[in-house]
Coordinates of C-alpha atoms in Angstrom, one line a residue:
M1 CA 0.1 0.1 -0.3
T2 CA 1.2 3.0 -0.4
I3 CA 0.2 6.7 1.2
A4 CA 0.9 10.0 -0.6
I5 CA 1.1 12.6 2.4
D6 CA 1.0 17.3 1.6
I7 CA 2.9 18.0 3.5
R8 CA 4.0 21.7 1.8
S9 CA 3.3 22.6 5.3
L10 CA 6.4 22.5 6.1
S11 CA 8.2 24.4 4.1
G12 CA 9.9 27.2 6.4
G13 CA 11.3 28.0 9.7
A14 CA 8.6 28.5 12.3
Y15 CA 5.7 25.9 12.0
T16 CA 2.1 26.6 11.5
G17 CA -0.1 24.9 13.7
V18 CA -1.5 22.8 10.4
G19 CA 2.9 22.3 10.4
E20 CA 2.9 21.2 13.6
Y21 CA 0.2 19.0 13.1
T22 CA 1.6 17.3 9.7
R23 CA 5.1 17.8 11.9
N24 CA 3.8 15.1 14.3
L25 CA 1.0 13.1 11.6
L26 CA 4.5 12.0 10.3
K27 CA 6.7 11.3 13.2
Y28 CA 4.2 9.0 15.1
M29 CA 1.8 8.0 12.6
I30 CA 5.0 6.6 9.6
P31 CA 6.8 3.7 12.1
L32 CA 3.2 2.1 13.0
D33 CA 3.3 -0.3 9.8
P34 CA 6.9 -0.9 8.3
G35 CA 4.9 -2.1 5.2
I36 CA 3.5 0.7 4.6
R37 CA 4.6 2.9 1.3
F38 CA 4.8 7.1 2.2
K39 CA 5.6 9.5 0.0
L40 CA 5.7 12.6 1.2
F41 CA 5.0 15.3 -2.0
F42 CA 6.3 19.0 -1.1
N43 CA 7.1 22.1 -3.6
A44 CA 8.1 25.0 -3.4
H45 CA 10.4 27.3 -5.6
G46 CA 13.7 27.4 -3.4
S47 CA 13.3 25.8 0.7
K48 CA 13.1 22.1 1.2
P49 CA 11.8 20.4 3.9
D50 CA 13.1 19.6 7.6
L51 CA 12.6 15.5 7.8
S52 CA 15.5 15.1 10.2
F53 CA 12.6 14.4 13.4
L54 CA 12.3 11.1 11.5
D55 CA 15.6 9.5 11.8
G56 CA 16.0 7.8 8.3
A57 CA 12.8 6.2 8.3
G58 CA 13.1 3.6 5.6
N59 CA 9.6 3.3 4.1
I60 CA 9.3 7.5 2.9
E61 CA 10.2 8.4 -0.2
L62 CA 10.2 12.1 -1.1
C63 CA 9.0 13.6 -3.5
I64 CA 10.3 16.9 -4.1
F65 CA 9.0 19.8 -7.1
R66 CA 10.6 23.4 -7.6
Y67 CA 6.9 25.0 -9.6
P68 CA 6.8 29.0 -8.4
N69 CA 4.8 28.4 -5.8
K70 CA 2.1 30.9 -6.7
Y71 CA 1.6 29.1 -10.5
F72 CA 1.4 25.7 -9.4
S73 CA -0.9 27.1 -6.7
A74 CA -3.5 28.2 -9.9
R75 CA -3.1 26.1 -11.7
T76 CA -4.1 23.2 -9.0
R77 CA -6.9 26.2 -7.5
F78 CA -8.3 26.7 -11.0
L79 CA -7.7 24.7 -13.7
N80 CA -7.9 21.6 -11.9
S81 CA -4.3 19.9 -12.3
P82 CA -1.7 19.2 -12.5
K83 CA -2.7 15.3 -10.6
I84 CA -0.9 15.5 -7.7
D85 CA -1.2 11.4 -7.5
K86 CA 0.8 11.3 -10.3
L87 CA 2.8 13.6 -10.7
I88 CA 4.2 11.3 -7.6
A89 CA 3.6 8.2 -10.1
G90 CA 1.1 6.5 -8.4
C91 CA -0.7 6.1 -5.2
D92 CA -3.0 4.8 -3.4
V93 CA -4.3 7.1 -1.5
F94 CA -3.9 10.7 -1.2
F95 CA -3.7 12.4 2.6
S96 CA -4.1 16.1 2.5
P97 CA -3.4 17.2 6.3
H98 CA -5.0 20.6 5.1
F99 CA -7.9 21.5 2.8
I100 CA -5.1 23.6 0.4
S101 CA -5.8 22.7 -2.9
A102 CA -4.6 19.5 -4.0
P103 CA -5.7 17.8 -7.2
V104 CA -5.6 14.2 -7.9
G105 CA -7.2 11.2 -10.8
K106 CA -10.4 9.7 -10.4
N107 CA -8.4 5.8 -9.3
C108 CA -6.5 7.8 -6.6
K109 CA -8.8 7.8 -3.1
K110 CA -8.2 11.6 -1.1
V111 CA -8.9 12.2 2.6
T112 CA -8.7 15.2 3.7
T113 CA -8.3 17.1 8.1
F114 CA -10.6 20.0 8.4
H115 CA -9.9 21.8 11.2
D116 CA -11.8 24.6 11.0
L117 CA -14.6 26.6 9.1
S118 CA -14.0 29.7 11.4
F119 CA -13.7 31.4 8.8
E120 CA -17.3 30.7 7.4
R121 CA -19.7 30.8 11.2
Y122 CA -17.4 34.4 11.8
P123 CA -15.6 36.3 8.2
E124 CA -15.8 39.8 9.8
F125 CA -12.5 38.4 11.5
F126 CA -10.6 37.9 8.7
D127 CA -9.2 40.8 6.6
I128 CA -10.0 40.7 2.9
R129 CA -6.2 38.6 1.9
R130 CA -7.4 35.9 4.8
K131 CA -11.0 36.1 3.2
L132 CA -9.5 35.6 -0.9
W133 CA -7.0 32.8 0.3
H134 CA -10.1 31.1 1.2
F135 CA -12.4 31.5 -1.6
S136 CA -9.8 30.2 -4.1
N137 CA -8.6 26.8 -2.0
N138 CA -12.7 26.0 -2.1
P139 CA -12.8 24.3 1.2
K140 CA -17.0 23.9 0.5
R141 CA -15.5 22.0 -2.3
Q142 CA -12.4 20.0 -1.4
A143 CA -14.9 18.8 1.2
Q144 CA -17.5 17.2 -1.3
E145 CA -14.8 15.6 -3.5
A146 CA -13.1 14.6 0.2
D147 CA -13.7 10.3 0.4
R148 CA -12.5 10.9 3.9
I149 CA -12.6 13.2 6.1
I150 CA -11.0 14.0 9.0
A151 CA -12.2 16.6 11.3
V152 CA -10.3 17.7 14.4
S153 CA -13.8 18.2 17.2
G154 CA -17.6 16.5 16.3
S155 CA -17.7 21.0 16.8
T156 CA -15.6 21.2 13.2
A157 CA -17.6 17.8 12.4
Y158 CA -21.0 19.6 12.7
D159 CA -20.2 22.6 11.1
L160 CA -19.4 20.4 8.2
S161 CA -22.3 18.9 8.1
D162 CA -24.2 22.1 8.9
I163 CA -22.9 24.7 7.0
Y164 CA -21.1 22.8 3.7
G165 CA -23.9 20.0 3.6
V166 CA -20.8 17.3 4.0
D167 CA -22.6 13.6 4.1
S168 CA -20.8 13.2 8.1
G169 CA -21.2 8.8 7.6
K170 CA -17.5 10.7 5.2
I171 CA -16.8 12.3 7.7
N172 CA -14.1 10.8 11.4
I173 CA -13.6 13.1 14.0
V174 CA -9.7 12.4 15.5
Y175 CA -8.3 14.9 18.5
S176 CA -5.2 16.3 17.8
G177 CA -2.2 15.5 20.0
I178 CA 0.3 17.3 22.3
T179 CA 4.5 16.8 23.5
E180 CA 5.4 15.4 26.6
D181 CA 7.4 18.9 26.3
F182 CA 4.3 20.4 28.4
F183 CA 3.6 17.5 31.4
R184 CA 7.7 18.0 32.4
E185 CA 8.7 18.8 35.0
H186 CA 10.1 21.8 35.2
T187 CA 13.2 22.8 37.4
R188 CA 13.7 26.0 39.3
E189 CA 16.7 27.4 37.4
E190 CA 14.3 26.5 33.8
L191 CA 11.6 28.3 35.0
W192 CA 13.3 31.5 36.8
H193 CA 15.3 31.4 33.4
V194 CA 11.8 32.0 31.5
R195 CA 10.9 34.2 34.3
A196 CA 13.7 36.0 34.3
K197 CA 13.8 36.0 30.7
Y198 CA 10.5 37.6 30.1
K199 CA 10.7 39.5 33.1
L200 CA 7.4 38.2 34.0
P201 CA 5.7 39.4 37.8
E202 CA 5.5 37.0 40.4
R203 CA 2.1 36.3 40.4
F204 CA 0.1 36.3 37.3
I205 CA -3.2 35.9 35.1
L206 CA -1.9 34.7 31.5
S207 CA -3.2 35.3 28.4
L208 CA -1.0 33.8 25.3
S209 CA -2.7 33.7 21.9
T210 CA -2.8 35.5 18.4
I211 CA -3.9 39.6 19.0
E212 CA -7.1 39.6 16.7
P213 CA -10.6 39.3 17.4
R214 CA -11.7 35.4 17.6
K215 CA -9.7 35.4 20.6
N216 CA -11.2 37.7 22.5
I217 CA -8.2 39.4 23.4
L218 CA -10.2 42.2 25.0
G219 CA -12.9 40.3 26.5
T220 CA -9.9 39.3 28.9
V221 CA -8.4 43.2 29.5
K222 CA -12.1 43.9 30.1
A223 CA -12.8 41.8 32.5
F224 CA -9.0 41.4 33.7
E225 CA -10.1 45.1 35.0
L226 CA -13.2 44.0 36.4
F227 CA -11.8 41.3 38.7
K228 CA -9.2 44.5 39.9
N229 CA -12.0 45.9 40.5
N230 CA -14.5 43.6 42.8
M231 CA -11.4 42.0 44.5
C232 CA -9.8 45.1 45.6
G233 CA -13.5 47.0 46.4
V234 CA -14.2 43.6 48.9
G235 CA -10.2 44.5 50.3
L236 CA -8.9 41.3 49.7
P237 CA -5.4 41.4 48.4
T238 CA -4.7 39.1 46.3
S239 CA -5.8 41.7 44.0
D240 CA -2.5 44.0 44.4
D241 CA 0.1 41.7 43.4
C242 CA -1.8 39.8 41.0
K243 CA -0.9 41.2 36.9
L244 CA -2.2 40.1 33.6
V245 CA 0.6 38.7 31.0
I246 CA -0.4 38.9 28.1
A247 CA 2.1 37.2 25.0
G248 CA 1.4 36.8 21.8
R249 CA 2.0 38.7 18.0
P250 CA -0.1 40.8 16.9
G251 CA -2.3 39.4 14.6
W252 CA -5.2 41.3 12.4
L253 CA -7.7 44.2 14.3
Y254 CA -4.6 43.9 17.1
K255 CA -5.0 48.2 17.8
E256 CA -8.6 48.3 19.3
T257 CA -6.7 45.6 22.1
F258 CA -3.7 47.5 22.9
E259 CA -5.9 50.8 23.0
A260 CA -8.1 49.8 25.4
I261 CA -4.9 48.7 27.5
K262 CA -3.5 52.1 27.7
K263 CA -6.7 53.6 28.7
S264 CA -7.2 50.8 31.7
K265 CA -7.6 52.4 35.3
W266 CA -5.2 48.5 36.0
R267 CA -2.4 49.1 32.7
E268 CA 0.2 49.4 35.3
D269 CA -0.7 45.4 36.0
I270 CA -1.2 44.1 32.1
K271 CA 2.4 43.3 30.7
Y272 CA 2.3 42.8 27.7
I273 CA 5.0 40.6 26.3
D274 CA 5.0 39.4 22.3
F275 CA 6.4 36.4 21.0
V276 CA 7.3 33.1 23.0
E277 CA 9.4 31.3 22.1
D278 CA 7.9 27.8 21.8
E279 CA 10.5 25.7 23.7
D280 CA 9.0 29.0 27.1
K281 CA 5.7 28.2 26.6
P282 CA 5.3 25.0 28.7
A283 CA 7.3 26.8 31.7
L284 CA 5.7 29.8 31.2
Y285 CA 2.4 28.2 31.9
K286 CA 4.1 26.3 35.1
L287 CA 4.5 30.0 36.2
A288 CA 1.1 31.3 35.9
E289 CA -1.4 30.9 37.9
L290 CA -4.5 31.1 36.7
F291 CA -5.0 30.7 32.0
V292 CA -7.4 32.7 30.6
Y293 CA -9.0 31.9 27.0
P294 CA -12.4 33.0 26.3
S295 CA -11.6 32.3 22.4
I296 CA -14.9 33.3 20.2
Y297 CA -14.4 29.8 18.0
E298 CA -12.2 27.1 18.3
G299 CA -11.9 24.0 16.7
F300 CA -9.5 22.6 18.5
G301 CA -8.2 24.7 20.8
F302 CA -4.8 23.6 21.9
P303 CA -3.7 27.0 23.8
V304 CA -6.1 25.4 26.6
L305 CA -5.0 21.6 25.9
E306 CA -1.8 22.5 26.8
A307 CA -2.6 24.7 29.2
M308 CA -3.5 21.6 31.7
A309 CA -1.4 19.7 30.4
S310 CA 1.1 22.2 32.3
G311 CA -0.5 21.8 35.7
T312 CA -1.9 25.0 35.1
P313 CA -6.0 25.9 35.6
V314 CA -8.0 27.0 33.1
I315 CA -10.6 30.1 32.5
T316 CA -12.3 28.9 28.7
S317 CA -15.3 29.4 26.8
A318 CA -18.1 27.7 26.0
C319 CA -18.9 27.1 23.2
S320 CA -17.3 25.9 19.3
S321 CA -14.7 22.4 20.5
L322 CA -13.2 23.4 23.3
P323 CA -15.9 22.4 25.6
E324 CA -14.5 18.9 23.9
V325 CA -11.3 19.4 25.3
V326 CA -11.6 20.3 28.8
E327 CA -14.3 18.7 29.7
D328 CA -15.4 18.9 33.5
A329 CA -11.9 19.9 34.0
A330 CA -12.0 23.9 33.5
L331 CA -14.7 26.8 34.2
M332 CA -16.5 27.7 31.3
A333 CA -17.8 31.4 30.6
D334 CA -19.5 33.4 27.9
P335 CA -17.3 34.7 26.3
F336 CA -20.4 37.8 25.2
N337 CA -19.8 38.0 28.8
I338 CA -16.8 40.2 30.5
S339 CA -18.9 39.8 34.3
D340 CA -18.7 36.9 34.0
I341 CA -15.0 35.8 32.6
A342 CA -14.2 38.0 35.7
W343 CA -16.7 35.8 38.3
T344 CA -14.7 33.4 36.9
M345 CA -11.0 34.7 37.9
E346 CA -12.8 35.7 41.0
E347 CA -13.6 32.3 42.3
V348 CA -9.7 31.0 41.6
V349 CA -7.6 33.1 42.2
R350 CA -10.1 33.1 46.0
D351 CA -10.6 29.9 46.1
K352 CA -6.6 27.5 46.6
N353 CA -9.0 24.5 46.5
L354 CA -10.4 25.0 43.8
A355 CA -7.4 26.0 42.2
S356 CA -5.8 22.5 43.2
F357 CA -8.7 20.8 42.2
L358 CA -8.5 22.3 38.4
R359 CA -4.5 22.1 38.0
G360 CA -5.6 17.9 39.1
K361 CA -8.2 18.0 36.6
G362 CA -6.3 18.7 33.5
L363 CA -3.6 17.0 33.7
V364 CA -6.0 13.9 33.9
Q365 CA -8.1 15.0 31.2
A366 CA -5.1 16.0 29.2
R367 CA -3.9 12.3 29.5
K368 CA -5.7 11.9 26.6
F369 CA -4.5 13.2 23.8
S370 CA -1.9 12.2 22.3
W371 CA -0.4 12.6 18.9
Q372 CA 0.3 8.7 19.1
K373 CA -3.4 7.7 19.0
C374 CA -4.1 10.6 16.7
A375 CA -1.8 8.5 14.3
E376 CA -3.0 5.0 15.1
E377 CA -6.8 6.6 14.4
T378 CA -5.8 8.6 11.3
L379 CA -4.0 5.3 10.1
K380 CA -7.2 3.3 9.8
I381 CA -8.4 5.9 8.2
L382 CA -6.3 6.1 5.5
R383 CA -6.4 2.5 5.6
M384 CA -10.2 2.5 5.0
G385 CA -9.1 4.8 1.6
V386 CA -9.0 1.6 -0.4
L387 CA -10.4 -0.8 0.9

């Protein structure tokens, strides 16, 4: 059996979410069956994917092409050619880890992963460039033409049926995983290094994501202001030294959030640290007293899973896929209700027993998600493609 995998998301240095998904699937899936031939399709005019993490696996064939990306993308999107299975001299199943255009011949089965349909549910959260990218790749057509679809959550599976009319019988839900780095115990020296590197306060509530409307960082800032007002109003000293740390690169429409911070009565207690290196994230979560993530829509929600695996209490939204990921291991709030978010902050900061309970539940919940399990379930679906 020959399985082809589109690895174009592995171009460049820092990986996107889809790149991390692809990388981890390759790492855990390829060793599962040495009898399967994996053809890895890659196209980039001037770069080469780093596959050192595969540690010299003998059942892979790297199929690299050097077509100019704009030319190649235009042909696949608008002319539905070339057929990629023909380019790589044949395969039984072609797996696309994302709905990027990848035409195949009629005798080749195709499996496509959909991570979310946020661009359909909340188009106002996307700029014109990203709207054009989604339009040109035509995700609805990709969903309808796929022989099977992998949805990373029940929420995404529901959206595929509800918005695109995809037959639920061809959708399989396979949750993504999490790396062991987040579960690892850190030494005091490692924690001190991260605290010093980012100049972190002693006690803080953490927000970590791209600064854009869908992530609702503005809601977090407003909830923190109310939290501080409420805690000080009843004379609780725990509010005096509890800060808010916001981490993440500015995305689209970020200025309103920064303006709110600048004008805040509590601006001295709000610290923005911009981009955080991947290797520093586990320690950053561990140092936080609480992780707050009131996102308006998530196809899966890696940050809440990472925080739980790090032993940090979590507050998140009671919408989209987030309740699936956290179950009863986090407090959930209405992302549009600032008072609701602020109240949950107060509960965790004031009640040490509740915080400890959430830490324990979060660690158990996070263990339900692994890349090994994701790889095994994904391979089972790819095998189904030729049965």
